[in-house]
PDB file of C-alpha atoms in Angstrom:
ATOM      1  CA  UNK A   1      48.443  -8.267  52.891  1.00  0.00           C
ATOM      2  CA  UNK A   2      47.787  -4.833  54.344  1.00  0.00           C
ATOM      3  CA  UNK A   3      45.679  -2.355  52.502  1.00  0.00           C
ATOM      4  CA  UNK A   4      42.390  -0.568  51.979  1.00  0.00           C
ATOM      5  CA  UNK A   5      39.361  -2.169  50.404  1.00  0.00           C
ATOM      6  CA  UNK A   6      36.399  -0.362  48.946  1.00  0.00           C
ATOM      7  CA  UNK A   7      33.269  -2.049  47.803  1.00  0.00           C
ATOM      8  CA  UNK A   8      31.635  -2.250  45.423  1.00  0.00           C
ATOM      9  CA  UNK A   9      33.793  -1.132  42.496  1.00  0.00           C
ATOM     10  CA  UNK A  10      30.741   0.115  40.580  1.00  0.00           C
ATOM     11  CA  UNK A  11      27.435   1.203  42.064  1.00  0.00           C
ATOM     12  CA  UNK A  12      24.264   2.304  40.343  1.00  0.00           C
ATOM     13  CA  UNK A  13      21.367   3.992  42.081  1.00  0.00           C
ATOM     14  CA  UNK A  14      18.190   5.816  41.214  1.00  0.00           C
ATOM     15  CA  UNK A  15      17.845   9.454  42.121  1.00  0.00           C
ATOM     16  CA  UNK A  16      16.315   9.948  45.559  1.00  0.00           C
ATOM     17  CA  UNK A  17      17.894   6.865  47.116  1.00  0.00           C
ATOM     18  CA  UNK A  18      20.538   6.904  49.813  1.00  0.00           C
ATOM     19  CA  UNK A  19      23.556   4.710  49.181  1.00  0.00           C
ATOM     20  CA  UNK A  20      26.399   3.614  51.461  1.00  0.00           C
ATOM     21  CA  UNK A  21      29.967   3.093  50.250  1.00  0.00           C
ATOM     22  CA  UNK A  22      32.164   0.754  52.208  1.00  0.00           C
ATOM     23  CA  UNK A  23      35.781   1.392  53.237  1.00  0.00           C
ATOM     24  CA  UNK A  24      37.847  -1.005  55.339  1.00  0.00           C
ATOM     25  CA  UNK A  25      41.546  -0.854  56.228  1.00  0.00           C
ATOM     26  CA  UNK A  26      43.867  -3.264  57.984  1.00  0.00           C
ATOM     27  CA  UNK A  27      46.853  -0.930  58.188  1.00  0.00           C
ATOM     28  CA  UNK A  28      46.142  -0.083  61.834  1.00  0.00           C
ATOM     29  CA  UNK A  29      45.807   3.575  60.866  1.00  0.00           C
ATOM     30  CA  UNK A  30      43.973   5.960  63.170  1.00  0.00           C
ATOM     31  CA  UNK A  31      42.961   8.456  60.491  1.00  0.00           C
ATOM     32  CA  UNK A  32      40.632   7.838  57.560  1.00  0.00           C
ATOM     33  CA  UNK A  33      39.398  10.094  54.771  1.00  0.00           C
ATOM     34  CA  UNK A  34      36.789  10.245  52.023  1.00  0.00           C
ATOM     35  CA  UNK A  35      37.428  12.114  48.785  1.00  0.00           C
ATOM     36  CA  UNK A  36      35.357  12.792  45.736  1.00  0.00           C
ATOM     37  CA  UNK A  37      37.036  12.939  42.333  1.00  0.00           C
ATOM     38  CA  UNK A  38      35.544  14.612  39.275  1.00  0.00           C
ATOM     39  CA  UNK A  39      37.347  15.057  35.946  1.00  0.00           C
ATOM     40  CA  UNK A  40      39.692  18.036  35.964  1.00  0.00           C
ATOM     41  CA  UNK A  41      39.095  18.877  39.630  1.00  0.00           C
ATOM     42  CA  UNK A  42      41.545  16.720  41.510  1.00  0.00           C
ATOM     43  CA  UNK A  43      40.405  15.282  44.817  1.00  0.00           C
ATOM     44  CA  UNK A  44      38.081  17.093  47.169  1.00  0.00           C
ATOM     45  CA  UNK A  45      37.764  16.136  50.821  1.00  0.00           C
ATOM     46  CA  UNK A  46      34.303  15.104  51.982  1.00  0.00           C
ATOM     47  CA  UNK A  47      34.815  13.910  55.570  1.00  0.00           C
ATOM     48  CA  UNK A  48      37.706  12.753  57.683  1.00  0.00           C
ATOM     49  CA  UNK A  49      38.183  11.023  60.982  1.00  0.00           C
ATOM     50  CA  UNK A  50      41.311  11.181  63.113  1.00  0.00           C
ATOM     51  CA  UNK A  51      40.070   8.710  65.708  1.00  0.00           C
ATOM     52  CA  UNK A  52      37.221   6.313  66.409  1.00  0.00           C
ATOM     53  CA  UNK A  53      33.860   7.922  67.219  1.00  0.00           C
ATOM     54  CA  UNK A  54      35.000  11.315  65.937  1.00  0.00           C
ATOM     55  CA  UNK A  55      34.891  12.872  62.476  1.00  0.00           C
ATOM     56  CA  UNK A  56      34.986  16.287  60.829  1.00  0.00           C
ATOM     57  CA  UNK A  57      33.493  17.823  57.728  1.00  0.00           C
ATOM     58  CA  UNK A  58      35.781  18.448  54.822  1.00  0.00           C
ATOM     59  CA  UNK A  59      35.349  20.942  52.027  1.00  0.00           C
ATOM     60  CA  UNK A  60      32.261  19.399  50.411  1.00  0.00           C
ATOM     61  CA  UNK A  61      30.364  17.595  53.199  1.00  0.00           C
ATOM     62  CA  UNK A  62      26.856  18.711  52.234  1.00  0.00           C
ATOM     63  CA  UNK A  63      24.685  15.744  51.213  1.00  0.00           C
ATOM     64  CA  UNK A  64      27.032  13.180  52.761  1.00  0.00           C
ATOM     65  CA  UNK A  65      27.247  11.461  56.150  1.00  0.00           C
ATOM     66  CA  UNK A  66      29.770   9.149  57.802  1.00  0.00           C
ATOM     67  CA  UNK A  67      30.286   7.060  60.903  1.00  0.00           C
ATOM     68  CA  UNK A  68      33.419   5.763  62.605  1.00  0.00           C
ATOM     69  CA  UNK A  69      32.404   3.078  65.056  1.00  0.00           C
ATOM     70  CA  UNK A  70      35.451   0.912  64.449  1.00  0.00           C
ATOM     71  CA  UNK A  71      39.053   1.789  63.717  1.00  0.00           C
ATOM     72  CA  UNK A  72      39.041  -0.350  60.594  1.00  0.00           C
ATOM     73  CA  UNK A  73      35.871   0.973  58.994  1.00  0.00           C
ATOM     74  CA  UNK A  74      34.687   4.363  57.726  1.00  0.00           C
ATOM     75  CA  UNK A  75      31.505   4.030  55.629  1.00  0.00           C
ATOM     76  CA  UNK A  76      30.212   6.961  53.600  1.00  0.00           C
ATOM     77  CA  UNK A  77      26.521   7.501  52.926  1.00  0.00           C
ATOM     78  CA  UNK A  78      25.552   9.556  49.911  1.00  0.00           C
ATOM     79  CA  UNK A  79      22.128  10.943  50.707  1.00  0.00           C
ATOM     80  CA  UNK A  80      19.373  12.093  48.400  1.00  0.00           C
ATOM     81  CA  UNK A  81      20.287  15.661  49.396  1.00  0.00           C
ATOM     82  CA  UNK A  82      23.524  15.474  47.414  1.00  0.00           C
ATOM     83  CA  UNK A  83      22.754  17.326  44.193  1.00  0.00           C
ATOM     84  CA  UNK A  84      25.352  15.733  41.918  1.00  0.00           C
ATOM     85  CA  UNK A  85      26.297  12.388  43.433  1.00  0.00           C
ATOM     86  CA  UNK A  86      27.682  10.753  40.287  1.00  0.00           C
ATOM     87  CA  UNK A  87      31.455  10.649  40.813  1.00  0.00           C
ATOM     88  CA  UNK A  88      34.450   8.502  41.696  1.00  0.00           C
ATOM     89  CA  UNK A  89      34.845   8.132  45.473  1.00  0.00           C
ATOM     90  CA  UNK A  90      38.161   7.372  47.096  1.00  0.00           C
ATOM     91  CA  UNK A  91      38.855   6.330  50.660  1.00  0.00           C
ATOM     92  CA  UNK A  92      42.252   6.793  52.292  1.00  0.00           C
ATOM     93  CA  UNK A  93      43.930   6.217  55.613  1.00  0.00           C
ATOM     94  CA  UNK A  94      47.050   7.459  57.355  1.00  0.00           C
ATOM     95  CA  UNK A  95      48.905   7.306  60.616  1.00  0.00           C
ATOM     96  CA  UNK A  96      48.626  10.269  62.962  1.00  0.00           C
ATOM     97  CA  UNK A  97      52.344  10.977  62.965  1.00  0.00           C
ATOM     98  CA  UNK A  98      54.720  12.410  60.344  1.00  0.00           C
ATOM     99  CA  UNK A  99      55.032  12.238  57.450  1.00  0.00           C
ATOM    100  CA  UNK A 100      51.287  11.550  57.328  1.00  0.00           C
ATOM    101  CA  UNK A 101      51.234   9.970  53.893  1.00  0.00           C
ATOM    102  CA  UNK A 102      47.823   8.711  52.902  1.00  0.00           C
ATOM    103  CA  UNK A 103      47.196   5.301  51.395  1.00  0.00           C
ATOM    104  CA  UNK A 104      44.281   4.972  49.027  1.00  0.00           C
ATOM    105  CA  UNK A 105      41.744   2.310  48.228  1.00  0.00           C
ATOM    106  CA  UNK A 106      40.832   1.364  44.632  1.00  0.00           C
ATOM    107  CA  UNK A 107      37.756   3.607  44.598  1.00  0.00           C
ATOM    108  CA  UNK A 108      34.032   3.217  43.964  1.00  0.00           C
ATOM    109  CA  UNK A 109      32.391   4.697  40.891  1.00  0.00           C
ATOM    110  CA  UNK A 110      28.862   5.774  41.762  1.00  0.00           C
ATOM    111  CA  UNK A 111      26.359   6.504  39.027  1.00  0.00           C
ATOM    112  CA  UNK A 112      22.991   7.994  39.943  1.00  0.00           C
ATOM    113  CA  UNK A 113      20.306   8.273  37.281  1.00  0.00           C
TER     114      UNK A 113
ATOM    115  CA  UNK B   1      43.624  28.581  52.839  1.00  0.00           C
ATOM    116  CA  UNK B   2      46.168  26.304  51.273  1.00  0.00           C
ATOM    117  CA  UNK B   3      46.200  25.828  47.511  1.00  0.00           C
ATOM    118  CA  UNK B   4      48.129  23.569  45.182  1.00  0.00           C
ATOM    119  CA  UNK B   5      48.644  24.437  41.523  1.00  0.00           C
ATOM    120  CA  UNK B   6      49.672  22.114  38.753  1.00  0.00           C
ATOM    121  CA  UNK B   7      50.013  24.473  35.793  1.00  0.00           C
ATOM    122  CA  UNK B   8      50.060  21.783  33.112  1.00  0.00           C
ATOM    123  CA  UNK B   9      46.788  19.960  32.523  1.00  0.00           C
ATOM    124  CA  UNK B  10      48.225  17.631  29.897  1.00  0.00           C
ATOM    125  CA  UNK B  11      51.783  16.773  28.837  1.00  0.00           C
ATOM    126  CA  UNK B  12      52.813  14.561  25.928  1.00  0.00           C
ATOM    127  CA  UNK B  13      56.301  13.111  25.970  1.00  0.00           C
ATOM    128  CA  UNK B  14      58.156  10.633  23.792  1.00  0.00           C
ATOM    129  CA  UNK B  15      59.250   7.341  25.281  1.00  0.00           C
ATOM    130  CA  UNK B  16      62.813   7.674  26.515  1.00  0.00           C
ATOM    131  CA  UNK B  17      62.600  11.440  26.878  1.00  0.00           C
ATOM    132  CA  UNK B  18      62.762  13.271  30.181  1.00  0.00           C
ATOM    133  CA  UNK B  19      59.684  14.431  32.044  1.00  0.00           C
ATOM    134  CA  UNK B  20      59.111  17.269  34.470  1.00  0.00           C
ATOM    135  CA  UNK B  21      55.785  17.997  36.143  1.00  0.00           C
ATOM    136  CA  UNK B  22      55.359  21.267  37.952  1.00  0.00           C
ATOM    137  CA  UNK B  23      53.735  21.853  41.310  1.00  0.00           C
ATOM    138  CA  UNK B  24      53.414  25.133  43.186  1.00  0.00           C
ATOM    139  CA  UNK B  25      51.703  25.676  46.507  1.00  0.00           C
ATOM    140  CA  UNK B  26      50.740  28.415  48.877  1.00  0.00           C
ATOM    141  CA  UNK B  27      51.267  27.609  52.498  1.00  0.00           C
ATOM    142  CA  UNK B  28      52.314  29.036  55.816  1.00  0.00           C
ATOM    143  CA  UNK B  29      52.319  26.180  58.299  1.00  0.00           C
ATOM    144  CA  UNK B  30      54.688  23.239  58.532  1.00  0.00           C
ATOM    145  CA  UNK B  31      53.937  21.145  55.499  1.00  0.00           C
ATOM    146  CA  UNK B  32      54.371  17.787  53.940  1.00  0.00           C
ATOM    147  CA  UNK B  33      54.669  17.289  50.190  1.00  0.00           C
ATOM    148  CA  UNK B  34      53.657  14.299  48.089  1.00  0.00           C
ATOM    149  CA  UNK B  35      53.354  13.098  44.539  1.00  0.00           C
ATOM    150  CA  UNK B  36      50.791  10.440  43.653  1.00  0.00           C
ATOM    151  CA  UNK B  37      50.074   8.614  40.402  1.00  0.00           C
ATOM    152  CA  UNK B  38      46.702   7.302  39.240  1.00  0.00           C
ATOM    153  CA  UNK B  39      45.923   4.934  36.389  1.00  0.00           C
ATOM    154  CA  UNK B  40      42.410   5.193  34.881  1.00  0.00           C
ATOM    155  CA  UNK B  41      39.720   3.881  37.220  1.00  0.00           C
ATOM    156  CA  UNK B  42      42.213   3.093  39.969  1.00  0.00           C
ATOM    157  CA  UNK B  43      43.180   4.502  43.334  1.00  0.00           C
ATOM    158  CA  UNK B  44      46.206   6.705  43.947  1.00  0.00           C
ATOM    159  CA  UNK B  45      49.664   5.285  44.468  1.00  0.00           C
ATOM    160  CA  UNK B  46      52.298   7.215  46.390  1.00  0.00           C
ATOM    161  CA  UNK B  47      55.393   8.000  44.306  1.00  0.00           C
ATOM    162  CA  UNK B  48      57.390   9.988  46.855  1.00  0.00           C
ATOM    163  CA  UNK B  49      57.171  12.287  49.824  1.00  0.00           C
ATOM    164  CA  UNK B  50      59.063  15.113  51.492  1.00  0.00           C
ATOM    165  CA  UNK B  51      58.790  16.492  54.991  1.00  0.00           C
ATOM    166  CA  UNK B  52      62.341  17.256  56.101  1.00  0.00           C
ATOM    167  CA  UNK B  53      65.976  16.709  55.250  1.00  0.00           C
ATOM    168  CA  UNK B  54      67.490  16.544  51.785  1.00  0.00           C
ATOM    169  CA  UNK B  55      65.386  18.618  49.413  1.00  0.00           C
ATOM    170  CA  UNK B  56      65.931  16.181  46.537  1.00  0.00           C
ATOM    171  CA  UNK B  57      63.900  13.064  47.225  1.00  0.00           C
ATOM    172  CA  UNK B  58      63.904   9.784  45.371  1.00  0.00           C
ATOM    173  CA  UNK B  59      60.748   7.803  44.825  1.00  0.00           C
ATOM    174  CA  UNK B  60      59.529   4.646  43.199  1.00  0.00           C
ATOM    175  CA  UNK B  61      59.640   3.873  39.473  1.00  0.00           C
ATOM    176  CA  UNK B  62      62.688   6.124  38.969  1.00  0.00           C
ATOM    177  CA  UNK B  63      60.939   9.377  39.900  1.00  0.00           C
ATOM    178  CA  UNK B  64      62.502  12.169  41.909  1.00  0.00           C
ATOM    179  CA  UNK B  65      61.289  15.536  43.146  1.00  0.00           C
ATOM    180  CA  UNK B  66      62.967  18.654  44.422  1.00  0.00           C
ATOM    181  CA  UNK B  67      61.559  20.878  47.136  1.00  0.00           C
ATOM    182  CA  UNK B  68      62.390  24.558  46.640  1.00  0.00           C
ATOM    183  CA  UNK B  69      61.120  26.591  49.558  1.00  0.00           C
ATOM    184  CA  UNK B  70      62.017  29.940  47.961  1.00  0.00           C
ATOM    185  CA  UNK B  71      59.883  29.132  44.929  1.00  0.00           C
ATOM    186  CA  UNK B  72      57.150  27.218  46.807  1.00  0.00           C
ATOM    187  CA  UNK B  73      57.621  24.407  44.335  1.00  0.00           C
ATOM    188  CA  UNK B  74      57.890  20.633  44.406  1.00  0.00           C
ATOM    189  CA  UNK B  75      58.485  19.533  40.818  1.00  0.00           C
ATOM    190  CA  UNK B  76      58.529  15.890  39.799  1.00  0.00           C
ATOM    191  CA  UNK B  77      61.082  14.567  37.330  1.00  0.00           C
ATOM    192  CA  UNK B  78      62.003  11.385  35.537  1.00  0.00           C
ATOM    193  CA  UNK B  79      65.087  11.177  33.307  1.00  0.00           C
ATOM    194  CA  UNK B  80      63.701   8.614  30.855  1.00  0.00           C
ATOM    195  CA  UNK B  81      60.003   7.928  30.493  1.00  0.00           C
ATOM    196  CA  UNK B  82      58.573   4.480  29.832  1.00  0.00           C
ATOM    197  CA  UNK B  83      55.240   3.819  28.127  1.00  0.00           C
ATOM    198  CA  UNK B  84      53.890   2.527  31.450  1.00  0.00           C
ATOM    199  CA  UNK B  85      54.311   6.022  32.960  1.00  0.00           C
ATOM    200  CA  UNK B  86      51.252   7.211  31.072  1.00  0.00           C
ATOM    201  CA  UNK B  87      48.853   8.169  33.855  1.00  0.00           C
ATOM    202  CA  UNK B  88      47.541  11.105  35.849  1.00  0.00           C
ATOM    203  CA  UNK B  89      49.827  12.651  38.423  1.00  0.00           C
ATOM    204  CA  UNK B  90      48.757  14.574  41.493  1.00  0.00           C
ATOM    205  CA  UNK B  91      50.766  16.843  43.735  1.00  0.00           C
ATOM    206  CA  UNK B  92      49.519  17.093  47.316  1.00  0.00           C
ATOM    207  CA  UNK B  93      50.425  19.280  50.258  1.00  0.00           C
ATOM    208  CA  UNK B  94      49.557  18.426  53.830  1.00  0.00           C
ATOM    209  CA  UNK B  95      49.117  20.757  56.764  1.00  0.00           C
ATOM    210  CA  UNK B  96      49.078  19.940  60.433  1.00  0.00           C
ATOM    211  CA  UNK B  97      47.270  22.252  62.814  1.00  0.00           C
ATOM    212  CA  UNK B  98      47.131  20.826  66.316  1.00  0.00           C
ATOM    213  CA  UNK B  99      45.561  17.387  66.058  1.00  0.00           C
ATOM    214  CA  UNK B 100      44.083  18.153  62.674  1.00  0.00           C
ATOM    215  CA  UNK B 101      45.741  17.040  59.466  1.00  0.00           C
ATOM    216  CA  UNK B 102      44.513  17.404  55.885  1.00  0.00           C
ATOM    217  CA  UNK B 103      45.874  17.036  52.375  1.00  0.00           C
ATOM    218  CA  UNK B 104      45.160  19.475  49.565  1.00  0.00           C
ATOM    219  CA  UNK B 105      45.516  18.176  46.022  1.00  0.00           C
ATOM    220  CA  UNK B 106      46.326  19.843  42.760  1.00  0.00           C
ATOM    221  CA  UNK B 107      43.985  19.289  39.815  1.00  0.00           C
ATOM    222  CA  UNK B 108      46.353  16.786  38.265  1.00  0.00           C
ATOM    223  CA  UNK B 109      48.504  16.485  35.142  1.00  0.00           C
ATOM    224  CA  UNK B 110      47.740  13.826  32.560  1.00  0.00           C
ATOM    225  CA  UNK B 111      50.838  12.359  30.941  1.00  0.00           C
ATOM    226  CA  UNK B 112      50.644  10.755  27.518  1.00  0.00           C
ATOM    227  CA  UNK B 113      53.652   8.788  26.279  1.00  0.00           C
ATOM    228  CA  UNK B 114      54.133   8.424  22.536  1.00  0.00           C
ATOM    229  CA  UNK B 115      56.243   5.704  20.981  1.00  0.00           C
TER     230      UNK B 115
END
């Protein structure tokens, strides 16, 4: 069964701690993406990677970091520098050719107190 | 910069009635258009997509959308809504610039279905 897995579903952290969100895909997609979703704001792009060992900042990259060491995996670290980390985080992947539709994982809800 | 507007934040529709969700975008480059649906606490599921050809596209769950270049719109429709269609719907527009590709999302429209 092909798809995208994100773990864990719910994550709780204390303020000041870094936390890493997992994203794995077995769709053989080259491109992977991280989005943040807040109520009433749609999805905002954090980081994306079109190919292994390369990634670019999205619209709201400050306070986040990523790595892309394997095609299947694109972990996101939420650092203590992120001012409002509590949100729903979605990972997606796509092929590099048209029509470029993105497939999404089930999401991770991060709560920082 | 690209922008995607979904003018309706919330729509309530009776079961069996028709539904239309609006989406407008501003764009210059070659683009790709999508509608996604999201149930509470879940990921996004692709309903349909357009990138060339017939401007009326059919999707899953009985949804269709029409691309109107002159109006910069990509409205989603369903002739008869079922209670299970209650969800949040997102319009997205993609842009390709060289090797770079990104999606921009609208803020979403929440659909409530009343019996």
